[in-house]
Amino acid sequence: MGHSLTNVAKCGYPKGLSFYYFFNQYYAHSEPIMVDVTKWPLFSLMTPQELSVIRRAFVFGTFANEAIFITTDDEVYVFGLNCSNCLGTGDSLSTIVPKKLDFLSGRKVVSLSYGSGPHILLATEDGELFAWGHNGYSQLGNGTTNQGVVPILVSASLLNKKVIEVACGSHHSMALTDSGEVYAWGYNNCGQVGSGSTANQPTPRRVSSCLQNKVAVSIVCGQTSSLVVVDNGEVYGWGYNGNGQLGLGNNGNQLTPCRIAALQGLCVQQVLSGYAHSLALTDEGLLYAWGANTYGQLGTGNKSNQLSPVQIMTDKERVVEIAACHSTHTSAAKSQSGQVYMWGQCRGQSIVLPHLTHFNCTDDVFACFATPSVMWRLLSMEHDDFLTVAQSLKKEFDNPETADLKFCVDGKYIFVHKAVLKIRCEHFQSMFQSHWNEDMKEVIEIDQFSYPVYRSFLEFLYTDQVELPPEDAIGLLDLATSYCENRLKRLCQNIIKRGITVENAFSLLSAAVRYDAEDLEEFCFRFCIHHLTEVTQTAAFWQIDGNLLKDFISRASRCGAFKN
């Protein structure tokens, strides 16, 4: 790439782009985070099997109504509203079922960005650049203003160039090459293309001026502005500056790149743009903000715009990650110990100071509080072999290879672990402490409950879940009552309520009375009253105990069930 790793820039980083890029990616992604992609509603309809093959995902659009994801075998899928053909499927139809973009099959995606027009830019591992979607201002870079209904290869001015990162503003685009060159094109009414004029740019054009001899390492777009970090930690901005989002100390637009002098002496490792505000993170973990502040998105404690960078979170520990995107007024940051803060427009509220959340990653802030709830970056899913404690317990239930105890019910064995039973159930804790010794057989015979019921009970201790038909749930309710397992008792009652019918209603009422389940008893009684004629003609009604029948008739009469 023409830059020796022995050349050291003023902030102490080797000047070579590859090292700095690695360094930047390390800080942004060094700690694996398990993100639940179903926090974005678009993904909530997908099955666990479908979700398990997603390697990277991205939610975008005016209402967060479009999504793209890449599978473990490098297939690219899209689904959602398809505004302005932004799904690239070749038609303008929306789809709730993911569609594969065959043209991108097998191409490893390294960078993805969207403009709120909307349009999409995608860079592959081979350095190819693809674009599709809205193209009214030539933001797709193909020299036309025709809508991009399918991904098109952007080759003009980029032949023999390897694109490693892309960024989109509302209607303009940027690309960064592996040699540190920045290209921009599209809408240019405020100078956001950096060409020195306000004429729209139909194809990628290298941004030169004072960047001519600089090695850029990171690019980002606001709605109508552009920012670049170069390898010595300096930040340059151009385009719209009406809210001070370029951080130059004034609010005049810039038609060519201009260095943010207020950040001199600092080595910026990450810079991001919101709708009209900007954030910068230094290599020392210091956070600076500037630009629009209508919603408190600068985190300064007020709503005054800032024309120059101001340091925020000065009373907090070192910041290791920042988050923002050009379609929202939301900001987020993560500290060294993993604490996640958010501020700005959060579900309609204006939060003017960084607020500590319970989230473990900045992505969750955007899923739950941003408007729209888009993703601020291409999200990487961690699909390694790691299992949570809950998943590990579930996996080991009824596993003869690791079990140290087994129950025999109806002639069938159920394999369990004494330690788990002692931890999860007072009945077993008491039993093992009082009676268990080394001489006892490690097989316990159970004859008062059926195999499905007892197996379901033991599985509940491993999973907190119960899956039984209502008739078997009655037996489990009996067990839960005997073992004083109140939560299990409630789960059984819910299963029975959901499975009640005219045919079994009186049997279930009888069971509720027998097991002293007052809530269930009231529910079954009300059901029987509402369907009195049908219930009194079932076999269950005539097989019932005489005293229970008398009590039911007496109680029903008090409710007016027999009034004409």
Coordinates of N, CA and C in Angstrom, one line a residue, residues 407-535:
F407 N -34.0 -41.6 38.0 CA -35.3 -41.9 38.5 C -35.9 -43.0 37.6
C408 N -36.6 -43.9 38.2 CA -37.3 -45.0 37.5 C -38.8 -44.7 37.6
V409 N -39.5 -44.4 36.6 CA -41.0 -44.1 36.6 C -41.6 -45.0 35.5
D410 N -42.6 -45.8 35.9 CA -43.3 -46.7 34.9 C -42.3 -47.5 34.1
G411 N -41.2 -47.9 34.8 CA -40.2 -48.7 34.1 C -39.3 -48.0 33.2
K412 N -39.3 -46.7 33.2 CA -38.4 -45.9 32.3 C -37.5 -45.0 33.2
Y413 N -36.3 -44.8 32.7 CA -35.3 -44.0 33.4 C -35.3 -42.6 33.0
I414 N -35.0 -41.7 33.9 CA -34.8 -40.2 33.7 C -33.5 -39.9 34.4
F415 N -32.6 -39.4 33.6 CA -31.2 -39.1 34.1 C -31.1 -37.7 34.5
V416 N -30.6 -37.5 35.8 CA -30.5 -36.1 36.3 C -29.2 -35.9 37.1
H417 N -29.0 -34.7 37.7 CA -27.8 -34.4 38.4 C -28.2 -33.9 39.8
K418 N -27.7 -34.6 40.8 CA -28.1 -34.3 42.2 C -27.9 -32.8 42.6
A419 N -26.8 -32.3 42.1 CA -26.5 -30.9 42.5 C -27.6 -29.9 41.9
V420 N -28.0 -30.2 40.7 CA -29.1 -29.3 40.1 C -30.4 -29.4 40.9
L421 N -30.7 -30.7 41.2 CA -32.0 -30.9 41.9 C -31.9 -30.2 43.3
K422 N -30.8 -30.3 44.0 CA -30.7 -29.7 45.3 C -30.8 -28.1 45.2
I423 N -30.1 -27.6 44.2 CA -30.1 -26.1 44.0 C -31.5 -25.6 43.6
R424 N -32.3 -26.4 42.8 CA -33.5 -25.9 42.2 C -34.8 -26.3 43.0
C425 N -34.7 -27.2 43.9 CA -35.9 -27.7 44.5 C -35.7 -28.0 46.0
E426 N -36.5 -27.4 46.9 CA -36.4 -27.6 48.3 C -36.7 -29.1 48.7
H427 N -37.6 -29.7 48.0 CA -38.0 -31.1 48.2 C -36.8 -32.0 48.2
F428 N -36.0 -31.8 47.1 CA -34.8 -32.7 46.9 C -33.7 -32.2 47.8
Q429 N -33.6 -31.0 48.1 CA -32.6 -30.5 49.0 C -32.7 -31.1 50.4
S430 N -34.0 -31.2 50.8 CA -34.3 -31.8 52.1 C -34.1 -33.3 52.1
M431 N -34.5 -33.9 51.0 CA -34.4 -35.4 50.9 C -32.9 -35.8 50.8
F432 N -32.1 -35.1 50.1 CA -30.7 -35.6 50.0 C -29.9 -35.3 51.2
Q433 N -30.2 -34.2 51.9 CA -29.5 -33.9 53.1 C -29.9 -34.8 54.3
S434 N -31.2 -35.2 54.3 CA -31.7 -36.1 55.4 C -31.4 -37.5 55.2
H435 N -31.5 -38.0 53.9 CA -31.5 -39.5 53.7 C -30.4 -40.0 52.8
W436 N -29.8 -39.1 52.1 CA -28.8 -39.6 51.1 C -27.5 -39.9 51.7
N437 N -27.0 -41.1 51.4 CA -25.6 -41.4 51.8 C -25.0 -42.3 50.7
E438 N -23.7 -42.6 50.9 CA -23.0 -43.3 49.9 C -23.5 -44.7 49.6
D439 N -24.1 -45.3 50.6 CA -24.6 -46.7 50.5 C -25.9 -46.8 49.7
M440 N -26.6 -45.7 49.6 CA -27.9 -45.8 48.9 C -27.7 -46.0 47.4
K441 N -28.6 -46.7 46.8 CA -28.6 -46.9 45.3 C -28.9 -45.5 44.7
E442 N -28.3 -45.3 43.5 CA -28.5 -44.1 42.8 C -29.6 -44.2 41.8
V443 N -30.6 -44.9 42.2 CA -31.8 -45.0 41.4 C -33.0 -44.8 42.4
I444 N -33.9 -43.9 42.0 CA -35.0 -43.6 42.9 C -36.3 -44.1 42.2
E445 N -37.0 -44.9 42.8 CA -38.3 -45.4 42.2 C -39.4 -44.5 42.5
I446 N -40.2 -44.1 41.5 CA -41.4 -43.2 41.7 C -42.6 -43.9 41.3
D447 N -43.6 -44.1 42.1 CA -44.8 -44.8 41.7 C -46.1 -44.0 41.9
Q448 N -46.0 -42.8 42.5 CA -47.2 -42.0 42.7 C -47.5 -41.0 41.6
F449 N -46.6 -40.9 40.6 CA -46.8 -40.0 39.5 C -46.5 -40.8 38.2
S450 N -47.1 -40.4 37.1 CA -46.8 -41.0 35.8 C -45.5 -40.5 35.2
Y451 N -45.0 -41.3 34.2 CA -43.7 -40.9 33.6 C -43.8 -39.5 32.9
P452 N -44.8 -39.2 32.1 CA -44.8 -37.9 31.5 C -44.8 -36.8 32.5
V453 N -45.6 -37.0 33.6 CA -45.7 -35.9 34.6 C -44.4 -35.7 35.3
Y454 N -43.7 -36.8 35.7 CA -42.5 -36.7 36.5 C -41.3 -36.2 35.6
R455 N -41.3 -36.7 34.4 CA -40.3 -36.2 33.5 C -40.4 -34.7 33.2
S456 N -41.7 -34.3 33.1 CA -41.9 -32.8 32.8 C -41.5 -32.0 34.0
F457 N -41.7 -32.5 35.2 CA -41.3 -31.8 36.5 C -39.8 -31.7 36.5
L458 N -39.1 -32.8 36.3 CA -37.6 -32.7 36.3 C -37.1 -31.8 35.2
E459 N -37.7 -31.8 34.1 CA -37.3 -30.9 33.0 C -37.5 -29.5 33.3
F460 N -38.6 -29.2 34.0 CA -38.9 -27.9 34.5 C -37.8 -27.3 35.4
L461 N -37.2 -28.2 36.2 CA -36.1 -27.8 37.1 C -34.8 -27.4 36.3
Y462 N -34.7 -27.9 35.1 CA -33.6 -27.5 34.2 C -33.9 -26.4 33.2
T463 N -35.2 -26.1 32.9 CA -35.5 -25.2 31.9 C -36.5 -24.1 32.2
D464 N -37.1 -24.2 33.4 CA -38.2 -23.2 33.8 C -39.4 -23.3 32.9
Q465 N -39.5 -24.3 32.1 CA -40.6 -24.4 31.1 C -41.4 -25.7 31.3
V466 N -42.7 -25.7 30.9 CA -43.5 -26.9 30.9 C -44.2 -27.0 29.6
E467 N -44.2 -28.2 29.0 CA -44.9 -28.5 27.8 C -45.7 -29.8 28.0
L468 N -46.9 -29.7 28.3 CA -47.8 -30.8 28.6 C -49.2 -30.5 28.1
P469 N -50.0 -31.6 27.7 CA -51.4 -31.3 27.5 C -52.1 -31.1 28.8
P470 N -53.3 -30.4 28.7 CA -54.0 -30.0 29.9 C -54.3 -31.2 30.9
E471 N -54.6 -32.4 30.3 CA -54.9 -33.6 31.1 C -53.8 -34.0 32.0
D472 N -52.5 -34.0 31.4 CA -51.3 -34.3 32.1 C -50.9 -33.2 33.1
A473 N -51.3 -32.0 32.7 CA -51.0 -30.8 33.6 C -51.7 -31.0 34.9
I474 N -52.8 -31.7 34.9 CA -53.5 -31.9 36.2 C -52.7 -32.7 37.1
G475 N -52.0 -33.8 36.6 CA -51.1 -34.6 37.4 C -49.9 -33.8 37.9
L476 N -49.4 -32.9 37.0 CA -48.3 -32.1 37.4 C -48.7 -31.1 38.4
L477 N -49.9 -30.6 38.4 CA -50.4 -29.7 39.4 C -50.5 -30.4 40.7
D478 N -50.8 -31.7 40.7 CA -50.8 -32.5 41.9 C -49.4 -32.6 42.5
L479 N -48.5 -32.8 41.6 CA -47.1 -33.0 42.0 C -46.6 -31.6 42.6
A480 N -46.9 -30.5 41.9 CA -46.4 -29.2 42.3 C -47.0 -28.9 43.7
T481 N -48.2 -29.3 43.9 CA -48.8 -29.0 45.2 C -48.1 -29.8 46.3
S482 N -47.8 -31.1 46.0 CA -47.2 -32.0 46.9 C -45.8 -31.5 47.3
Y483 N -45.0 -31.0 46.3 CA -43.7 -30.5 46.5 C -43.5 -29.1 46.8
C484 N -44.7 -28.4 47.0 CA -44.7 -27.0 47.3 C -44.0 -26.1 46.3
E485 N -44.1 -26.5 45.0 CA -43.5 -25.7 43.9 C -44.5 -24.7 43.4
N486 N -44.6 -23.5 44.0 CA -45.6 -22.6 43.6 C -45.6 -22.1 42.2
R487 N -44.4 -21.8 41.7 CA -44.3 -21.3 40.3 C -44.7 -22.4 39.3
L488 N -44.4 -23.6 39.6 CA -44.8 -24.7 38.7 C -46.3 -24.8 38.8
K489 N -46.8 -24.6 40.0 CA -48.3 -24.7 40.2 C -49.0 -23.7 39.3
R490 N -48.4 -22.4 39.2 CA -49.0 -21.4 38.4 C -48.9 -21.7 36.9
L491 N -47.8 -22.3 36.5 CA -47.6 -22.7 35.1 C -48.6 -23.7 34.7
C492 N -48.9 -24.7 35.6 CA -49.8 -25.8 35.3 C -51.2 -25.2 35.2
Q493 N -51.6 -24.3 36.1 CA -52.9 -23.6 36.0 C -53.1 -22.9 34.7
N494 N -52.0 -22.2 34.2 CA -52.2 -21.5 32.9 C -52.3 -22.5 31.7
I495 N -51.6 -23.6 31.8 CA -51.8 -24.7 30.7 C -53.2 -25.2 30.7
I496 N -53.7 -25.4 31.9 CA -55.1 -26.0 32.0 C -56.1 -25.0 31.5
K497 N -55.9 -23.7 31.9 CA -56.9 -22.7 31.4 C -56.9 -22.6 29.9
R498 N -55.7 -22.7 29.3 CA -55.6 -22.6 27.8 C -56.2 -23.8 27.1
G499 N -56.3 -24.9 27.9 CA -56.8 -26.2 27.2 C -58.2 -26.6 27.6
I500 N -58.9 -25.7 28.3 CA -60.3 -26.1 28.8 C -61.3 -26.2 27.7
T501 N -62.1 -27.2 27.7 CA -63.2 -27.4 26.7 C -64.4 -27.8 27.5
V502 N -65.5 -27.8 26.7 CA -66.8 -28.2 27.4 C -66.7 -29.7 27.9
E503 N -66.0 -30.5 27.2 CA -65.8 -31.9 27.6 C -65.0 -32.1 28.8
N504 N -64.0 -31.3 29.0 CA -63.1 -31.6 30.2 C -63.3 -30.6 31.3
A505 N -64.2 -29.6 31.1 CA -64.3 -28.5 32.1 C -64.6 -29.0 33.5
F506 N -65.5 -29.9 33.6 CA -65.9 -30.4 35.0 C -64.8 -31.2 35.6
S507 N -64.1 -31.9 34.8 CA -62.9 -32.7 35.4 C -61.8 -31.7 35.9
L508 N -61.6 -30.6 35.1 CA -60.6 -29.7 35.5 C -61.1 -28.9 36.7
L509 N -62.4 -28.6 36.8 CA -62.9 -28.0 38.1 C -62.7 -28.9 39.3
S510 N -62.9 -30.1 39.1 CA -62.7 -31.1 40.2 C -61.3 -31.1 40.6
A511 N -60.4 -31.1 39.7 CA -58.9 -31.1 40.0 C -58.5 -29.9 40.7
A512 N -59.0 -28.7 40.3 CA -58.7 -27.5 40.9 C -59.1 -27.4 42.4
V513 N -60.3 -28.0 42.6 CA -60.8 -28.1 44.0 C -59.9 -29.0 44.8
R514 N -59.5 -30.2 44.2 CA -58.7 -31.2 44.9 C -57.4 -30.7 45.3
Y515 N -56.8 -29.8 44.4 CA -55.4 -29.3 44.6 C -55.4 -27.9 45.2
D516 N -56.5 -27.4 45.6 CA -56.6 -26.1 46.3 C -56.0 -25.0 45.4
A517 N -56.3 -25.1 44.1 CA -55.9 -24.0 43.2 C -57.1 -23.1 43.0
E518 N -57.1 -22.1 43.9 CA -58.3 -21.2 43.9 C -58.5 -20.4 42.6
D519 N -57.5 -19.9 42.1 CA -57.6 -19.1 40.8 C -58.1 -20.0 39.7
L520 N -57.6 -21.2 39.6 CA -58.0 -22.1 38.5 C -59.4 -22.6 38.8
E521 N -59.8 -22.8 40.1 CA -61.1 -23.2 40.4 C -62.1 -22.2 40.0
E522 N -61.9 -20.9 40.2 CA -62.8 -19.8 39.8 C -62.9 -19.8 38.3
F523 N -61.8 -20.0 37.6 CA -61.8 -19.9 36.2 C -62.7 -21.0 35.6
C524 N -62.4 -22.3 36.1 CA -63.2 -23.4 35.6 C -64.7 -23.3 35.9
F525 N -65.0 -22.8 37.1 CA -66.4 -22.6 37.5 C -67.1 -21.6 36.6
R526 N -66.4 -20.5 36.3 CA -67.0 -19.5 35.4 C -67.2 -20.1 34.0
F527 N -66.3 -20.9 33.5 CA -66.5 -21.6 32.2 C -67.7 -22.5 32.2
C528 N -67.8 -23.3 33.3 CA -68.9 -24.2 33.4 C -70.3 -23.4 33.4
I529 N -70.3 -22.3 34.1 CA -71.6 -21.5 34.1 C -71.9 -20.9 32.7
H530 N -70.9 -20.4 32.0 CA -71.1 -19.8 30.7 C -71.6 -20.9 29.7
H531 N -71.2 -22.2 29.9 CA -71.6 -23.2 29.0 C -72.4 -24.3 29.7
L532 N -73.3 -23.9 30.6 CA -73.9 -24.8 31.6 C -74.7 -25.9 30.9
T533 N -75.5 -25.6 29.9 CA -76.2 -26.7 29.2 C -75.4 -27.7 28.6
E534 N -74.3 -27.3 27.9 CA -73.4 -28.3 27.3 C -72.6 -29.1 28.3
V535 N -72.1 -28.4 29.4 CA -71.3 -29.1 30.4 C -72.1 -30.2 31.1

